[in-house]
Coordinates of C-alpha atoms in Angstrom, one line a residue:
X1 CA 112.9 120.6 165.2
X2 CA 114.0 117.9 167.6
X3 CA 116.0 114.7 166.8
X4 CA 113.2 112.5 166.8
X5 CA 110.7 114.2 164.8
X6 CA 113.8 114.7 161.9
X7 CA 114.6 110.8 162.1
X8 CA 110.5 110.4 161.3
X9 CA 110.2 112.8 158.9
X10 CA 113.6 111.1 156.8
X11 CA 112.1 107.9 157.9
X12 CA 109.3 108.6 155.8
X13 CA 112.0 110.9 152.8
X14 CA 113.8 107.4 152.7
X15 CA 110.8 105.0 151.8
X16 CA 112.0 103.2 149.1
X17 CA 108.3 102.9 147.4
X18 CA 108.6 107.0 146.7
X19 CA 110.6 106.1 143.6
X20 CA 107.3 104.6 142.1
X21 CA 106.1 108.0 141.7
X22 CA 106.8 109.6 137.9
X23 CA 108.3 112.5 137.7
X24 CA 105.1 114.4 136.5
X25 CA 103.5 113.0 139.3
X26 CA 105.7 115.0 141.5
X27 CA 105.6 118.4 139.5
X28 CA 102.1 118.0 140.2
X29 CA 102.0 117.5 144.0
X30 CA 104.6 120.5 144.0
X31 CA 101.9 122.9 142.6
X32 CA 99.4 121.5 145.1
X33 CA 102.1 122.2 147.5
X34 CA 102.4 125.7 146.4
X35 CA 98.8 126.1 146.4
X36 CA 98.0 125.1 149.6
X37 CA 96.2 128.4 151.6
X38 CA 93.8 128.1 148.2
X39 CA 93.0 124.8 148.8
X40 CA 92.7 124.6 152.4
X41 CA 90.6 128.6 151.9
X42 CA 88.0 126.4 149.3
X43 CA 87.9 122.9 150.3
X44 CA 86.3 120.4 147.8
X45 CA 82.7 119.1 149.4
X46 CA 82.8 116.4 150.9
X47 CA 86.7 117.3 152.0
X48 CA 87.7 118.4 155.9
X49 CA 90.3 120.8 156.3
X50 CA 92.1 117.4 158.3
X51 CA 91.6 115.4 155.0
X52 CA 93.4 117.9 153.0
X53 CA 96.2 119.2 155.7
X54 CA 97.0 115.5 155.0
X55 CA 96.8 115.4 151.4
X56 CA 99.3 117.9 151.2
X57 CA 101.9 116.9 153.5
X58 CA 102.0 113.7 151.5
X59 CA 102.4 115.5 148.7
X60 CA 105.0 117.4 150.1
X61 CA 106.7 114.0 151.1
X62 CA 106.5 112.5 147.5
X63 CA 107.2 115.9 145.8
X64 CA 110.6 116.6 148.5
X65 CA 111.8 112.8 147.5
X66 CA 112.0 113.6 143.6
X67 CA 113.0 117.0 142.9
X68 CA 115.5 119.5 144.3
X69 CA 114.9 121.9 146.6
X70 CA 116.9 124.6 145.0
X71 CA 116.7 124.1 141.3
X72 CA 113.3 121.8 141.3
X73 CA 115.1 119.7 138.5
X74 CA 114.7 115.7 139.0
X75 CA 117.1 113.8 140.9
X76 CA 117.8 110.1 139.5
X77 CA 116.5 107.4 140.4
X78 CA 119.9 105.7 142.3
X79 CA 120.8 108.9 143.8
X80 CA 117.6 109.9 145.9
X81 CA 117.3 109.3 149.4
X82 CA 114.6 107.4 148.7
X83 CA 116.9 105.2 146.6
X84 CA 120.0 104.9 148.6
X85 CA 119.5 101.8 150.4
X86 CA 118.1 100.0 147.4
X87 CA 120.9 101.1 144.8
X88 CA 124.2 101.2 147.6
X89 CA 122.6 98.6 150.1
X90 CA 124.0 95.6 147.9
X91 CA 127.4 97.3 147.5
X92 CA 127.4 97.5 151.2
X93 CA 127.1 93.8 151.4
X94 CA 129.7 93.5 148.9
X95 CA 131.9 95.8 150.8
X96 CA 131.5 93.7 154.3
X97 CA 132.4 90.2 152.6
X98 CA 135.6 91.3 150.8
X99 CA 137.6 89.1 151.9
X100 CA 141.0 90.3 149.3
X101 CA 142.6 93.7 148.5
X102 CA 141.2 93.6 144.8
X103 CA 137.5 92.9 146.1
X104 CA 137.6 95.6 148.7
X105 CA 139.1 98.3 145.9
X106 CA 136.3 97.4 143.4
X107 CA 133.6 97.8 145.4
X108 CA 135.0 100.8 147.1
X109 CA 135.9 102.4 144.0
X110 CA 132.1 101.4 143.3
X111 CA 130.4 102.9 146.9
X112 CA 132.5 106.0 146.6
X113 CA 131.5 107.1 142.7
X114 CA 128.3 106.3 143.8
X115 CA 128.2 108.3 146.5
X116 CA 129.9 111.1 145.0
X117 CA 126.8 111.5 142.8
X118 CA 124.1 111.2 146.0
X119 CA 126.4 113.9 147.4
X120 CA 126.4 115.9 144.0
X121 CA 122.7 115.5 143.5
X122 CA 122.0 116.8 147.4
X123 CA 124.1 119.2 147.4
X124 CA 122.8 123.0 148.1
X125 CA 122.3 124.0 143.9
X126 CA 121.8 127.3 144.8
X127 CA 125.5 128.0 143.3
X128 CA 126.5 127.1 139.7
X129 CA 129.1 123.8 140.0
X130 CA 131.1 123.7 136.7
X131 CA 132.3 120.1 135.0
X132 CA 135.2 120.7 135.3
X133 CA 135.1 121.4 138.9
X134 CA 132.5 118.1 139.2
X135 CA 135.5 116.0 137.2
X136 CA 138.3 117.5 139.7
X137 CA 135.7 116.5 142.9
X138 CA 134.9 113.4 142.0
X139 CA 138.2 112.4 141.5
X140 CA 140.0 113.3 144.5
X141 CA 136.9 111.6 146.2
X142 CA 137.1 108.6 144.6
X143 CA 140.9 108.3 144.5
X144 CA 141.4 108.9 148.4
X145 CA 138.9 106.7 149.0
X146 CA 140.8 103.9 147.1
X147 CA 144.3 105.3 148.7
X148 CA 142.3 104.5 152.3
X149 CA 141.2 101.0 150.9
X150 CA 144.6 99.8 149.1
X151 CA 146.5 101.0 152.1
X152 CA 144.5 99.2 154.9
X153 CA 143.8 96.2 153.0
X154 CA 147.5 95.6 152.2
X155 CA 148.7 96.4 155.8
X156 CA 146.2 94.0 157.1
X157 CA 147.5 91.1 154.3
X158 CA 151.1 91.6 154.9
X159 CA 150.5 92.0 158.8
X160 CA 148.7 89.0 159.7
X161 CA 148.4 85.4 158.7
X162 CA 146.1 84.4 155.5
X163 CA 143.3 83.3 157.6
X164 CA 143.4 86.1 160.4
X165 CA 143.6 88.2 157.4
X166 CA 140.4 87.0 156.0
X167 CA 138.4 87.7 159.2
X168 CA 139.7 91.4 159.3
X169 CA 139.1 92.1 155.9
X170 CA 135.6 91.7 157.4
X171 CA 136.3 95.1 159.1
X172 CA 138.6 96.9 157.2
X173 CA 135.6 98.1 155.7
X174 CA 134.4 100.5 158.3
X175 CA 137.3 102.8 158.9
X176 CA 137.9 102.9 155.4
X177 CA 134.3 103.7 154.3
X178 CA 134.3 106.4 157.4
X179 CA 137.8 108.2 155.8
X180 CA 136.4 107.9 152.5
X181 CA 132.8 109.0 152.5
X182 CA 133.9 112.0 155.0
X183 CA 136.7 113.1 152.1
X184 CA 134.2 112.2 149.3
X185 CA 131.4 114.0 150.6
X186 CA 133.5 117.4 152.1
X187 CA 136.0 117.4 148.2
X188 CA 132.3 116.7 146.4
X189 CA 130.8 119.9 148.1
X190 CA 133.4 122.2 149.0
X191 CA 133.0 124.3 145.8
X192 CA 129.7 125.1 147.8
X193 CA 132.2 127.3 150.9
X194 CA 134.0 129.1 147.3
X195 CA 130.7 130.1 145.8
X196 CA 128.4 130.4 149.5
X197 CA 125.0 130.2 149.7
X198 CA 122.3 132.5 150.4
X199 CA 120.8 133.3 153.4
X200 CA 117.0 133.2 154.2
X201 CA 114.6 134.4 157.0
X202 CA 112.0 132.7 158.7
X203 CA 109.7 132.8 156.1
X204 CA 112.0 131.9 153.1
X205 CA 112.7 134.8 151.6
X206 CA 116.5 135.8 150.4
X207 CA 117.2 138.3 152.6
X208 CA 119.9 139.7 150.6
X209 CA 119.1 138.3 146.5
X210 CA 122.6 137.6 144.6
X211 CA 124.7 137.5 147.4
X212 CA 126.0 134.8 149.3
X213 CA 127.3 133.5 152.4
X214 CA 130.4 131.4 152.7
X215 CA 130.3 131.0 156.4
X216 CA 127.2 129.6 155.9
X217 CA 128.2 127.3 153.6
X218 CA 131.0 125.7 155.4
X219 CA 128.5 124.8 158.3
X220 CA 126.3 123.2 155.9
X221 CA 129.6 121.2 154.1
X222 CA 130.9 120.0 157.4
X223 CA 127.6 119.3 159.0
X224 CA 126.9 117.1 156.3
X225 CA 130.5 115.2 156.0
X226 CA 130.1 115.0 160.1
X227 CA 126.7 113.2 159.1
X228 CA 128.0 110.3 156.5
X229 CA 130.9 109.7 158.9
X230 CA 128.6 108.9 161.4
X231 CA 126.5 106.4 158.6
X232 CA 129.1 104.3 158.0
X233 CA 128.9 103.0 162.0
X234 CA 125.6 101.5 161.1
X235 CA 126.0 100.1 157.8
X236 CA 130.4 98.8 158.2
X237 CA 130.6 98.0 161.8
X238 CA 127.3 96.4 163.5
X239 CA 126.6 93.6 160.8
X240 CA 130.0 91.8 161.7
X241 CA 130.6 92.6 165.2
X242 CA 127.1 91.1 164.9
X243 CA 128.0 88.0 163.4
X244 CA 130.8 87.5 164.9
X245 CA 129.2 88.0 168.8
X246 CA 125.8 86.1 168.9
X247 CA 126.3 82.6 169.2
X248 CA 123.2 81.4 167.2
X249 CA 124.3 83.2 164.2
X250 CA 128.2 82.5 164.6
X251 CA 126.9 78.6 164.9
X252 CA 124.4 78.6 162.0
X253 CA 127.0 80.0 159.9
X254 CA 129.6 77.7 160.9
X255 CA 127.0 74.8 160.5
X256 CA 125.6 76.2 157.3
X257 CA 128.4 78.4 156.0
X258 CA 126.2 79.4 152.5
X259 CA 124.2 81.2 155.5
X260 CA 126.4 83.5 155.6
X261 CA 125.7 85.7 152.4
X262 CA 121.9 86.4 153.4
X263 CA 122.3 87.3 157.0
X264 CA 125.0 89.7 155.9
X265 CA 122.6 91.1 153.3
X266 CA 119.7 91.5 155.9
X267 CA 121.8 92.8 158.4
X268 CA 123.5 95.2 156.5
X269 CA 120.4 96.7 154.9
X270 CA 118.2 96.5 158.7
X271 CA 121.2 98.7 159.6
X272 CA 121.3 101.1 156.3
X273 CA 117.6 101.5 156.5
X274 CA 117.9 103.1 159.9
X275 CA 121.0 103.8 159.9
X276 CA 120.5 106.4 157.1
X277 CA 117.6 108.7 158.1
X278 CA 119.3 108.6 161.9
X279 CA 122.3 110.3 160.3
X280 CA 120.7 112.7 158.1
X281 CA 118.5 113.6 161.2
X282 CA 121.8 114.6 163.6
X283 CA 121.8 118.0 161.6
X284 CA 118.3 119.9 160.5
X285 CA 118.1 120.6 156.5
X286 CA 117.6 124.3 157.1
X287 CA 120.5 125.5 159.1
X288 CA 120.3 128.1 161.4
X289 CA 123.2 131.1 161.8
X290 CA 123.5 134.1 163.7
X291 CA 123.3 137.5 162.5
X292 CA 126.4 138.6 164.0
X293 CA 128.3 135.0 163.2
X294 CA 127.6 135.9 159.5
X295 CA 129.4 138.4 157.2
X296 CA 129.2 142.0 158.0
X297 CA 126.9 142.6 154.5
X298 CA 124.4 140.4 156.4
X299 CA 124.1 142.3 159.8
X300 CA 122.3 145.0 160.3
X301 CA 119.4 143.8 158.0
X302 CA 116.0 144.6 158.7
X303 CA 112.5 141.9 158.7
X304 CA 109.1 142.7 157.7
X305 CA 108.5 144.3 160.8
X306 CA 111.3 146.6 160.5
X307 CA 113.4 144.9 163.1
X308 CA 116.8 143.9 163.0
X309 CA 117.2 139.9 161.8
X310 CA 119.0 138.0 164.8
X311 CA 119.0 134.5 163.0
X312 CA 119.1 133.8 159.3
X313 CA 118.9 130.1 157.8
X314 CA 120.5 128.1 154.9
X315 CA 120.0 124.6 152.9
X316 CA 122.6 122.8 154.1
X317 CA 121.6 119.9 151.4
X318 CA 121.6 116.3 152.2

């Protein structure tokens, strides 16, 4: 529940070497998953209960990093956590050493779609999201994120001279990417605060089936757009403040300027590969709401024990 153990668990969610796992591989560690009290009740011989409490939570870690949560469908490849640093970690790069208008728009136009999709494919899927409404998302998304790009990176050329212009090009990146993940990730999953999402208690059970809460959901929507803002710090800003601040690396660069491409591309992805699970961890995946802070059809609900519930919880979604 604290910070630090979330940043070790996604630590571990965003290991890049989970995508080597087939998809039947991780329907199969699901049902071990959902079998656990049998198989810690009637351990194998040979087997301690510590052998196999360990067994499963890797198979919980390699089952979590494939398939959904809500609908248990397959997420692709590019658009796990697992794969977000290998697929976007070169468009970072990209991103940081645009140096024009028309470079920085490509590869914008590039990070946001793809984002839009990691953001899609994380959402909560407890609620139906229709094509037409993905279509209508993904465009806004993308096309603010462009409007933030275009506008900075053409202030910045007409503002300063061509070669002061070339170094801040360098950093137009960041508040960009911050402006346009934030509006691609909250226009990606605000459907999610029309439709709600259910609420759970402690044990994971719907306390109240077909029904929804949209309170609930608009935690989860801005909690998560809070988190990608925060990302961007990491991943736009560090590598050439970086660069531009250490003398050893400002001087082998200026010495050896074809250095310049593969610090960038280990900095950027040193940055994205921590950067990424310390973001995701700000927020827990399971949200917590008060009874009373929820709608009126949730309060007054009673638990197993025939109390009243004082704290329900939601998938906020990645």
């Amino acid at each position: 529940s604290s910070f630090v153990g979330r940043f070790a668990k996604m630590l571990l969610a965003c290991d890049p070497f989970l995508m080597t796992y087939s998809d039947e591989t991780a329907r199969a560690y699901k049902e071990m998953v959902g079998d656990y009290e049998n198989l810690l009740n009637n351990l194998p011989n040979g087997v301690t209960e510590q052998e196999m409490s360990r067994k499963l939570w890797e198979a919980q870690r390699i089952s979590s990093a494939a398939l959904h949560p809500d609908t248990g469908d397959s997420i692709p490849l590019p658009f796990r956590m697992s794969g977000y640093v290998p697929f976007n970690g070169p468009i970072c790069v990209s991103m940081v050493a645009s140096t024009s208008t028309q470079a920085l728009l490509f590869w914008s136009w590039v990070n946001q779609s793809q984002n839009a999709l990691v953001n899609y494919f994380n959402r909560n899927a407890s609620s139906e999201m229709t094509n037409e409404t993905l279509a209508k998302s993904y465009s806004a998304a993308v096309g603010s994120a462009l409007a933030v790009a275009f506008g900075l990176g053409t202030f910045i050329q007409k503002r300063y001279s061509p070669a002061q212009a070339k170094k801040l090009m360098k950093f137009v990146a960041f508040p960009s990417a911050v402006v346009a993940s934030s509006l691609n990730c909250y226009v990606v999953r605000s459907p999610e605060i029309d439709t709600g999402v259910p609420l759970v208690d402690g044990d994971g059970n719907d306390v109240l089936p077909n029904e929804t809460s949209n309170i609930a959901a608009e935690r989860g929507v801005i909690s998560t757009t809070l988190s990608r803002a925060v990302l961007q710090a990491p991943v736009y800003f560090l590598p050439p403040v970086v660069m531009s601040a250490l003398p050893s690396i400002k001087n082998a660069i200026a010495r050896n300027p074809m250095l310049s491409v593969p610090i960038t591309t280990y900095l950027v992805l040193v940055c994205f590969g921590i950067g990424l699970p310390a973001s995701v961890a700000i927020f827990p995946q399971m949200g917590e709401i008060k009874v009373d802070e929820a709608e009126e059809k949730y309060q007054n609900l009673l638990d197993k024990n025939g109390k009243p519930h004082s704290v329900l919880y939601y998938n906020k979604g990645l």
